[in-house]
CSV table of C-alpha atoms in Angstrom, one decimal:
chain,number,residue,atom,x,y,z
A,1,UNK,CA,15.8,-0.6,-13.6
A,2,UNK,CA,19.2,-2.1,-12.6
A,3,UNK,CA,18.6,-2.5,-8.8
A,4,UNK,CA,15.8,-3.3,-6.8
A,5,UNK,CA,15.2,-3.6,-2.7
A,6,UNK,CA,12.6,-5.5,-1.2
A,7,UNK,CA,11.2,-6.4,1.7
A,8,UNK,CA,11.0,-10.0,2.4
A,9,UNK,CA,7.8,-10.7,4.9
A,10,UNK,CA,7.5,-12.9,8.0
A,11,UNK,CA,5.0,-15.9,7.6
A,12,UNK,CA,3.2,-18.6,10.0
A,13,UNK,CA,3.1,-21.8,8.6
A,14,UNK,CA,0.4,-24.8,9.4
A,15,UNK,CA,-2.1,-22.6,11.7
A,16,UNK,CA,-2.0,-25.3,14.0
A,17,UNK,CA,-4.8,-27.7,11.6
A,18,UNK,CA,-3.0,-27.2,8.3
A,19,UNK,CA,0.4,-28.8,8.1
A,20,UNK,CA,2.4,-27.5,5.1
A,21,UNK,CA,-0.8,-26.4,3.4
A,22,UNK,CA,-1.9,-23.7,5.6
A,23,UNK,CA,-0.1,-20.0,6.0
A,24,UNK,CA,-0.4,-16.6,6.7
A,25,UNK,CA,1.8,-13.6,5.7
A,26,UNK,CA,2.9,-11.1,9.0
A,27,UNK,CA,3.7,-7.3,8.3
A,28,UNK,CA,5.6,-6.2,11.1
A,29,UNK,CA,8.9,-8.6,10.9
A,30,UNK,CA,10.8,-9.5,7.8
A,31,UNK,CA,14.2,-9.0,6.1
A,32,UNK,CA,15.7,-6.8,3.8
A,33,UNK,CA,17.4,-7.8,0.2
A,34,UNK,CA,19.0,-5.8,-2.8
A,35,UNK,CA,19.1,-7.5,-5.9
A,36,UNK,CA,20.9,-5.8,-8.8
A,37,UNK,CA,21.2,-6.9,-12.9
A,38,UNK,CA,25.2,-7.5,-13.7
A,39,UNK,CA,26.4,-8.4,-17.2
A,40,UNK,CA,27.9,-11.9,-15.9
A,41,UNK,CA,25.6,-14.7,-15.9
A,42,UNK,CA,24.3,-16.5,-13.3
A,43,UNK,CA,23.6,-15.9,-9.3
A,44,UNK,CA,26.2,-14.4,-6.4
A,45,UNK,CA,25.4,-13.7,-2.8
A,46,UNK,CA,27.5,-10.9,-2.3
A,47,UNK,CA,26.8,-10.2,1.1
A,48,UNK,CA,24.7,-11.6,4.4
A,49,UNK,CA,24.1,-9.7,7.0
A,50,UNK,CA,23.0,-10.2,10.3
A,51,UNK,CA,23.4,-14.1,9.8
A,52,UNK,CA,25.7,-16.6,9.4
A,53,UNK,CA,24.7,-18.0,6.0
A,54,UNK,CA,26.6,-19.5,3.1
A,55,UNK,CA,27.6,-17.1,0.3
A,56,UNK,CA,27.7,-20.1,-1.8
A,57,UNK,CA,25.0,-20.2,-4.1
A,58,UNK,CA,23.7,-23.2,-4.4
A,59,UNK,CA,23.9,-24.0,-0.5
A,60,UNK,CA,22.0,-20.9,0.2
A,61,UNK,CA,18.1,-20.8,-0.5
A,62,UNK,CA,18.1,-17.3,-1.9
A,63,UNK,CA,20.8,-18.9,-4.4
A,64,UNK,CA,19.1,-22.1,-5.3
A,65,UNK,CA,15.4,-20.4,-5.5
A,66,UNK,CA,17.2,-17.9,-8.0
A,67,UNK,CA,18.9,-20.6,-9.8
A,68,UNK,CA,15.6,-22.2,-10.8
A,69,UNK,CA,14.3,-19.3,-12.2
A,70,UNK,CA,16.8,-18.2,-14.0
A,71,UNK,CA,17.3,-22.2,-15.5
A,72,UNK,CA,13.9,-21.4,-16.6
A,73,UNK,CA,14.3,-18.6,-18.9
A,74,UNK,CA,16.6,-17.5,-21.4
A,75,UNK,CA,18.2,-14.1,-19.4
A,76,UNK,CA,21.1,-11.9,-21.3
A,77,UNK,CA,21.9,-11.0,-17.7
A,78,UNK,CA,22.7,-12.5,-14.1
A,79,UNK,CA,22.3,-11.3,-10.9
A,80,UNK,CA,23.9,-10.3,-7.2
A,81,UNK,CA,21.6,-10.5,-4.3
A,82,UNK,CA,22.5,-8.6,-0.7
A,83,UNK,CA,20.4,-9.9,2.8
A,84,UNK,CA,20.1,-8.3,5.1
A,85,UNK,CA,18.8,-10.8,7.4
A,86,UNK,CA,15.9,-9.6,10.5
A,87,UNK,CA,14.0,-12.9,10.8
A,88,UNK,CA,16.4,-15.4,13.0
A,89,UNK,CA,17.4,-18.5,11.4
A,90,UNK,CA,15.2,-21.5,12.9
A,91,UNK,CA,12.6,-19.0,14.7
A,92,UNK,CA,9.9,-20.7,12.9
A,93,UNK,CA,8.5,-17.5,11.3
A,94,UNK,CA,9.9,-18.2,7.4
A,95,UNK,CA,13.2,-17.2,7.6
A,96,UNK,CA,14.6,-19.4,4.7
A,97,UNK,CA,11.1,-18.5,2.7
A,98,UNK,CA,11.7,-15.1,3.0
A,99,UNK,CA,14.9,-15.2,1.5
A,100,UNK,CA,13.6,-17.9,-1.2
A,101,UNK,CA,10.7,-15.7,-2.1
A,102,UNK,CA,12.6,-12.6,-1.9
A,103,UNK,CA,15.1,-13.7,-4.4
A,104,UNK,CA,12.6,-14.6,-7.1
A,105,UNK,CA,10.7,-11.8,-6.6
A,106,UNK,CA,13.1,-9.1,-6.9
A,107,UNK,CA,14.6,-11.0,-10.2
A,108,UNK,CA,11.3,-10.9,-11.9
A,109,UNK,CA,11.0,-7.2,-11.3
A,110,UNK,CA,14.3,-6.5,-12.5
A,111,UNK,CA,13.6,-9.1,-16.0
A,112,UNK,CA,10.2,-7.1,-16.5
A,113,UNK,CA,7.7,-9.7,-14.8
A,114,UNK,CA,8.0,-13.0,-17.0
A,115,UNK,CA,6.3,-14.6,-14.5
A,116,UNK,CA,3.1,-13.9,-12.3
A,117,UNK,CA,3.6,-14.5,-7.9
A,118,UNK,CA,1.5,-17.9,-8.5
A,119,UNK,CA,3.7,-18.6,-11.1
A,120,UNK,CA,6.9,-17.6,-8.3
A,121,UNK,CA,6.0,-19.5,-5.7
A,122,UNK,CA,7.7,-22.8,-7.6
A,123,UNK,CA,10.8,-21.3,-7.8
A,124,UNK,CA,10.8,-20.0,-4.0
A,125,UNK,CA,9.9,-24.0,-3.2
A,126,UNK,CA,13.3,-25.4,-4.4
A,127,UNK,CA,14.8,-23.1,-2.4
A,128,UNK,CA,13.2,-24.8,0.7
A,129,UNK,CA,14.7,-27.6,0.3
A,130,UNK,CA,17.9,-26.2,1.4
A,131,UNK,CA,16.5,-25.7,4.7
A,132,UNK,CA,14.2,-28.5,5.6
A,133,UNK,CA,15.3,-31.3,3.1
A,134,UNK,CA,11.8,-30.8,1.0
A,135,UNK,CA,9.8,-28.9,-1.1
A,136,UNK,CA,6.9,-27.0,0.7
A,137,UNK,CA,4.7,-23.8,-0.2
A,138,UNK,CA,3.1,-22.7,3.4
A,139,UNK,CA,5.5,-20.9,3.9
A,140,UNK,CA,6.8,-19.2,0.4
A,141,UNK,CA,3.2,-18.8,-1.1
A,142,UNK,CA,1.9,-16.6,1.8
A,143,UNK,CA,5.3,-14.8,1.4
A,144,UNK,CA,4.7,-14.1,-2.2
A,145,UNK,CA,0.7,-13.4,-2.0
A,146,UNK,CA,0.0,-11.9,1.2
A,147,UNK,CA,-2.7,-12.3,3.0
A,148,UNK,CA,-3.5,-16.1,3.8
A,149,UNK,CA,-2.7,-18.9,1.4
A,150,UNK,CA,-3.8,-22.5,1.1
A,151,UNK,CA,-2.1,-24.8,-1.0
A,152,UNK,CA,-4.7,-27.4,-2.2
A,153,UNK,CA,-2.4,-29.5,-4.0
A,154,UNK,CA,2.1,-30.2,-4.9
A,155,UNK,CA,1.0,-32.3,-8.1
A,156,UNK,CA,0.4,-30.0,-9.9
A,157,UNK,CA,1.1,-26.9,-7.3
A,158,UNK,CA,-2.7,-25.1,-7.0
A,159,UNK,CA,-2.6,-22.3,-3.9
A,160,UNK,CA,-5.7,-20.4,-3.2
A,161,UNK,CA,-5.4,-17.1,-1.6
A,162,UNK,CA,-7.8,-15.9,1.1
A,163,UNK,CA,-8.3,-12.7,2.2
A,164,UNK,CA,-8.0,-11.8,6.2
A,165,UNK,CA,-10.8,-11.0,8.5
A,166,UNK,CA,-10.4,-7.3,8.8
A,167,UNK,CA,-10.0,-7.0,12.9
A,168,UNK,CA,-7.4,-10.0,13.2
A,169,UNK,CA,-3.8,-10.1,14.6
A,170,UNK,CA,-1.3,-12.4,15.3
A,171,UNK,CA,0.9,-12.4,18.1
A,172,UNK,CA,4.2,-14.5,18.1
A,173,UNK,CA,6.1,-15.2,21.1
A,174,UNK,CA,10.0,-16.2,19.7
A,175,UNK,CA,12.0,-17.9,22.5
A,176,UNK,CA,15.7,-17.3,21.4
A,177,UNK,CA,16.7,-21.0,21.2
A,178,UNK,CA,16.9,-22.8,17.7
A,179,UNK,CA,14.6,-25.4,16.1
A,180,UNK,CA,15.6,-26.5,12.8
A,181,UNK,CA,12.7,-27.9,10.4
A,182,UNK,CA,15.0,-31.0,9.8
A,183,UNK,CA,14.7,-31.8,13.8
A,184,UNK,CA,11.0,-31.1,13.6
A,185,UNK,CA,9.9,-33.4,11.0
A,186,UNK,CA,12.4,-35.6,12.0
A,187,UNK,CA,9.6,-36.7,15.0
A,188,UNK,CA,6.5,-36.7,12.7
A,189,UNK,CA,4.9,-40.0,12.3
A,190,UNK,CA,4.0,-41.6,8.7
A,191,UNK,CA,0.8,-42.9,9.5
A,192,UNK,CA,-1.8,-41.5,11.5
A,193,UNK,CA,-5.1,-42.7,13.1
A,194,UNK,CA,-8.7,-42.3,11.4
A,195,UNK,CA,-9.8,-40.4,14.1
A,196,UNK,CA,-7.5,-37.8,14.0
A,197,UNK,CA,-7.6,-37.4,10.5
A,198,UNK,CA,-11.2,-36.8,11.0
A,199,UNK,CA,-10.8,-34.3,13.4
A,200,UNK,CA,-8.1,-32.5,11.6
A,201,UNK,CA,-9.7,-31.9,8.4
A,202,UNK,CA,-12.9,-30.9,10.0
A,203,UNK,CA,-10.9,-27.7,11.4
A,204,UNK,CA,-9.1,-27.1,8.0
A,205,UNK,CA,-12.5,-26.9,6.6
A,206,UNK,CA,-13.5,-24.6,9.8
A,207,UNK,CA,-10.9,-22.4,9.4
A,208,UNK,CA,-11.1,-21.8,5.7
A,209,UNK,CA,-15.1,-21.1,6.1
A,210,UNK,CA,-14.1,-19.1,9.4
A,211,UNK,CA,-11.7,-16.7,7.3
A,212,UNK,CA,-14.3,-16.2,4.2
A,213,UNK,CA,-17.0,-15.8,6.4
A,214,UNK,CA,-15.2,-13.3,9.1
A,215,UNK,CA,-16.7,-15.6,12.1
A,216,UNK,CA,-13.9,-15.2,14.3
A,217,UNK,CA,-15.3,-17.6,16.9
A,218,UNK,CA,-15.6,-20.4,14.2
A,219,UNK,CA,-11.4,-19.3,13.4
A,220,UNK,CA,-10.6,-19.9,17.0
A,221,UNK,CA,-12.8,-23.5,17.5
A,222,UNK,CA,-10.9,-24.6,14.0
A,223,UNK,CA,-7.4,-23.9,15.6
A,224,UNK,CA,-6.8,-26.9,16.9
A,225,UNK,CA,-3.9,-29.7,16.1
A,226,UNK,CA,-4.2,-33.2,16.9
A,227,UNK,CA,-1.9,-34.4,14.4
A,228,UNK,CA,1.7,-32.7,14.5
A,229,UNK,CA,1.4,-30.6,17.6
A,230,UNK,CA,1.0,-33.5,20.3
A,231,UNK,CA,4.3,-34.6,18.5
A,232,UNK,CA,6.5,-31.5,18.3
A,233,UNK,CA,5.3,-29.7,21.6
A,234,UNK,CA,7.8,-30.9,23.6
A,235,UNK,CA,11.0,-29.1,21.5
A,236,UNK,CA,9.4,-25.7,22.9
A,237,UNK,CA,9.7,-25.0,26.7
A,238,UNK,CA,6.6,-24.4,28.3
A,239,UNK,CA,4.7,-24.2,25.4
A,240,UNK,CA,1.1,-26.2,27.0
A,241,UNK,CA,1.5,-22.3,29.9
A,242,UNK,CA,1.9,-20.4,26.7
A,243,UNK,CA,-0.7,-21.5,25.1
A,244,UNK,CA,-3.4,-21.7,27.7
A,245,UNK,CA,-2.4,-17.9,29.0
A,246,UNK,CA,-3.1,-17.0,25.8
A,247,UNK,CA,-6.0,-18.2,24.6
A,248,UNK,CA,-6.8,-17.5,28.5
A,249,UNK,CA,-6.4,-13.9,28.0
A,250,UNK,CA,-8.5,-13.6,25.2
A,251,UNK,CA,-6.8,-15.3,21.7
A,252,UNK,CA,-9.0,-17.1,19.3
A,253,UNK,CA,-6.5,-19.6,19.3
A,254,UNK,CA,-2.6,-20.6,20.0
A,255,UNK,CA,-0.4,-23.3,18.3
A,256,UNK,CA,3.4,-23.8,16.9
A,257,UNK,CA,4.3,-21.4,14.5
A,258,UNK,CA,6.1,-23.5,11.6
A,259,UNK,CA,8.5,-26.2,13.0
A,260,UNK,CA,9.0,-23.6,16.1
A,261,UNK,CA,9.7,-22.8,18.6
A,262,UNK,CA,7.9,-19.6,18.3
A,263,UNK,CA,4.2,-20.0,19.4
A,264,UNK,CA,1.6,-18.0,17.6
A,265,UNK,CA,-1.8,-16.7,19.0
A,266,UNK,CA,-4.7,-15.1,16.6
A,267,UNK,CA,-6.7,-12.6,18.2
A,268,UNK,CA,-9.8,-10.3,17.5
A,269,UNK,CA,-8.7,-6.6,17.4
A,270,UNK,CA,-5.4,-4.7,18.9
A,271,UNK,CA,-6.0,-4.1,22.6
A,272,UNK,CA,-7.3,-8.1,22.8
A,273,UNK,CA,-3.5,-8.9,20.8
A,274,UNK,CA,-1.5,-6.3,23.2
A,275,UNK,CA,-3.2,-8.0,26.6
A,276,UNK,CA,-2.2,-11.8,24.9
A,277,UNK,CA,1.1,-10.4,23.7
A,278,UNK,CA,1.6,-9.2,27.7
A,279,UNK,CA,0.3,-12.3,29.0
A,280,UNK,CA,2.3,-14.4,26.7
A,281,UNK,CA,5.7,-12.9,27.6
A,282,UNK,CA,5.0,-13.1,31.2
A,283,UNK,CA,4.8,-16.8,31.4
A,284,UNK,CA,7.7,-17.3,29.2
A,285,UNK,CA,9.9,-15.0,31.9
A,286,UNK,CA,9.6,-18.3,33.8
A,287,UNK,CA,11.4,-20.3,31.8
A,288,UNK,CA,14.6,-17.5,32.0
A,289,UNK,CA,14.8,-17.9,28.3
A,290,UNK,CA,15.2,-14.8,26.5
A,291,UNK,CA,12.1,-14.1,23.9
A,292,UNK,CA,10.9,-11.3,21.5
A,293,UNK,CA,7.1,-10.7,20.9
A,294,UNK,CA,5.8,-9.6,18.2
A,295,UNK,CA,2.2,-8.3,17.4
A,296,UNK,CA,1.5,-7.9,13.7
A,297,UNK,CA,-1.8,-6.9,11.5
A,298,UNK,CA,-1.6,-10.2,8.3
A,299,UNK,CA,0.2,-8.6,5.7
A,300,UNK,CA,-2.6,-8.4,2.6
A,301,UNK,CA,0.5,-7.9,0.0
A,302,UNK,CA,3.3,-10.3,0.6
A,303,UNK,CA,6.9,-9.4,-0.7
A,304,UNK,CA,7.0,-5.6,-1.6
A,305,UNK,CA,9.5,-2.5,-3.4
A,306,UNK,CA,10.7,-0.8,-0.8
């Protein structure tokens, strides 16, 4: 096999309690790559479409995630990559992860599968550093696995995956203005109180027994951010109406998806996610900012063969 193409899921990062160790892995949005085995050593981008991305390989995170792997193995052959780009730069959804994952995974197929998607995820982690200045999995390990994914540990990199309650959707409302992840963590604060530490890791605990247990009631009291939301809330326009219509109109639970600005809801079963999806879009049409929704099933597979 000389040519491979792939498609590069969606993700929600942090789940509102779980800052760059908690994600989730959509399967309705994602991009598109082709990846092909050339005789000439090393990486090229030989294409980007529907973004304006560097080519450049090592200022692209496709490029730099590919890189790594490659610098890791002794290959007789390099590689061009094609992206075809659906998630929006800066949406908040894992569009750099998507093409960070994407890249390693469709090498690895095309080299005969050195390397196992745990193993992956380290690659797809330089590549973030392109985009955000750092080196973080909740986003790339959910990619790569499916399903959801908690990263325990960076030193050394252990990420659990966790299956999804059966009847659970997430909506995502993306408002069409830009966030970068720089921006966002540019507001965060170092230090952080006792109390709220407290409270936060009692939900990350919550959430992790809600998913393995299927209690979705337990899910939706563990969705709750008093750490980095309070902080980054105010980047996305009417996000405090977003997120009371739609835990209003039924959602377990609402927060920032990533560094935004999309907002995310998690709901119990379709017609409950198509009433919050409704809901959701209607009190953004106040804002007269333009916004796609999005209602997806969680994705139990993560980057795939097309």
């Amino acid at each position: 096999m000389n040519e491979i193409k792939i498609f590069c899921p969606a993700t929600i990062a942090n789940l509102s309690c779980g800052f760059d160790v908690l994600g989730l892995c959509l399967e309705t949005i994602g991009d598109e790559m082709i990846i092909r085995k050339v005789n000439e050593k090393g990486i090229r981008i030989t294409k980007i479409i529907g973004a304006d991305l560097p080519l450049e390989t090592k200022k692209n995170v496709a490029g730099v995630a590919a890189l790594a792997l490659l610098n890791s193995i002794n290959s007789e052959f390099g590689f061009e990559i094609e992206i075809h780009k659906k998630i929006k730069s800066g949406s908040g959804i894992g569009s750099s992860s998507a093409s960070a994952a994407g890249a390693v995974f469709g090498i690895n197929e095309l080299l005969g599968k050195p390397f196992s998607r745990h193993e992956l995820v380290e690659f797809a982690m330089k590549g973030e550093v392109v985009a955000s200045g750092c080196e973080h999995a909740d986003n790339v390990a959910p990619c790569l696995l499916g399903g959801f994914t908690l990263v325990r540990g960076y030193e050394p990199l252990d990420v659990i995956r966790i299956e999804s309650p059966e009847e659970l959707y997430a909506v995502v409302l993306h408002p069409h203005i830009e966030v970068k992840t720089a921006d966002a963590r540019a507001v965060l604060q170092p230090m952080i109180s006792l109390k709220s530490a407290i409270t936060q890791w009692g939900n990350v605990g919550g959430l992790i027994s809600g998913l393995y247990t299927k209690d979705y009631e337990l899910i939706g009291r563990s969705l709750k951010d008093v750490v980095v939301e309070p902080l980054r809330k105010h980047l996305i326009p009417s996000f405090d109406k977003v997120k009371f219509t739609a835990i209003h109109n039924g959602a377990l639970g609402a927060g920032i998806s990533g560094a935004g600005p999309s907002i995310f809801a998690l709901c119990k079963g379709f017609d409950v996610a198509e009433k919050v999806a409704h809901s959701m879009t209607e009190e953004y049409l106040n804002t007269g900012i333009p916004a796609d929704i999005h209602i997806s099933k969680i994705n139990p597979i993560g980057v795939s063969i097309i």
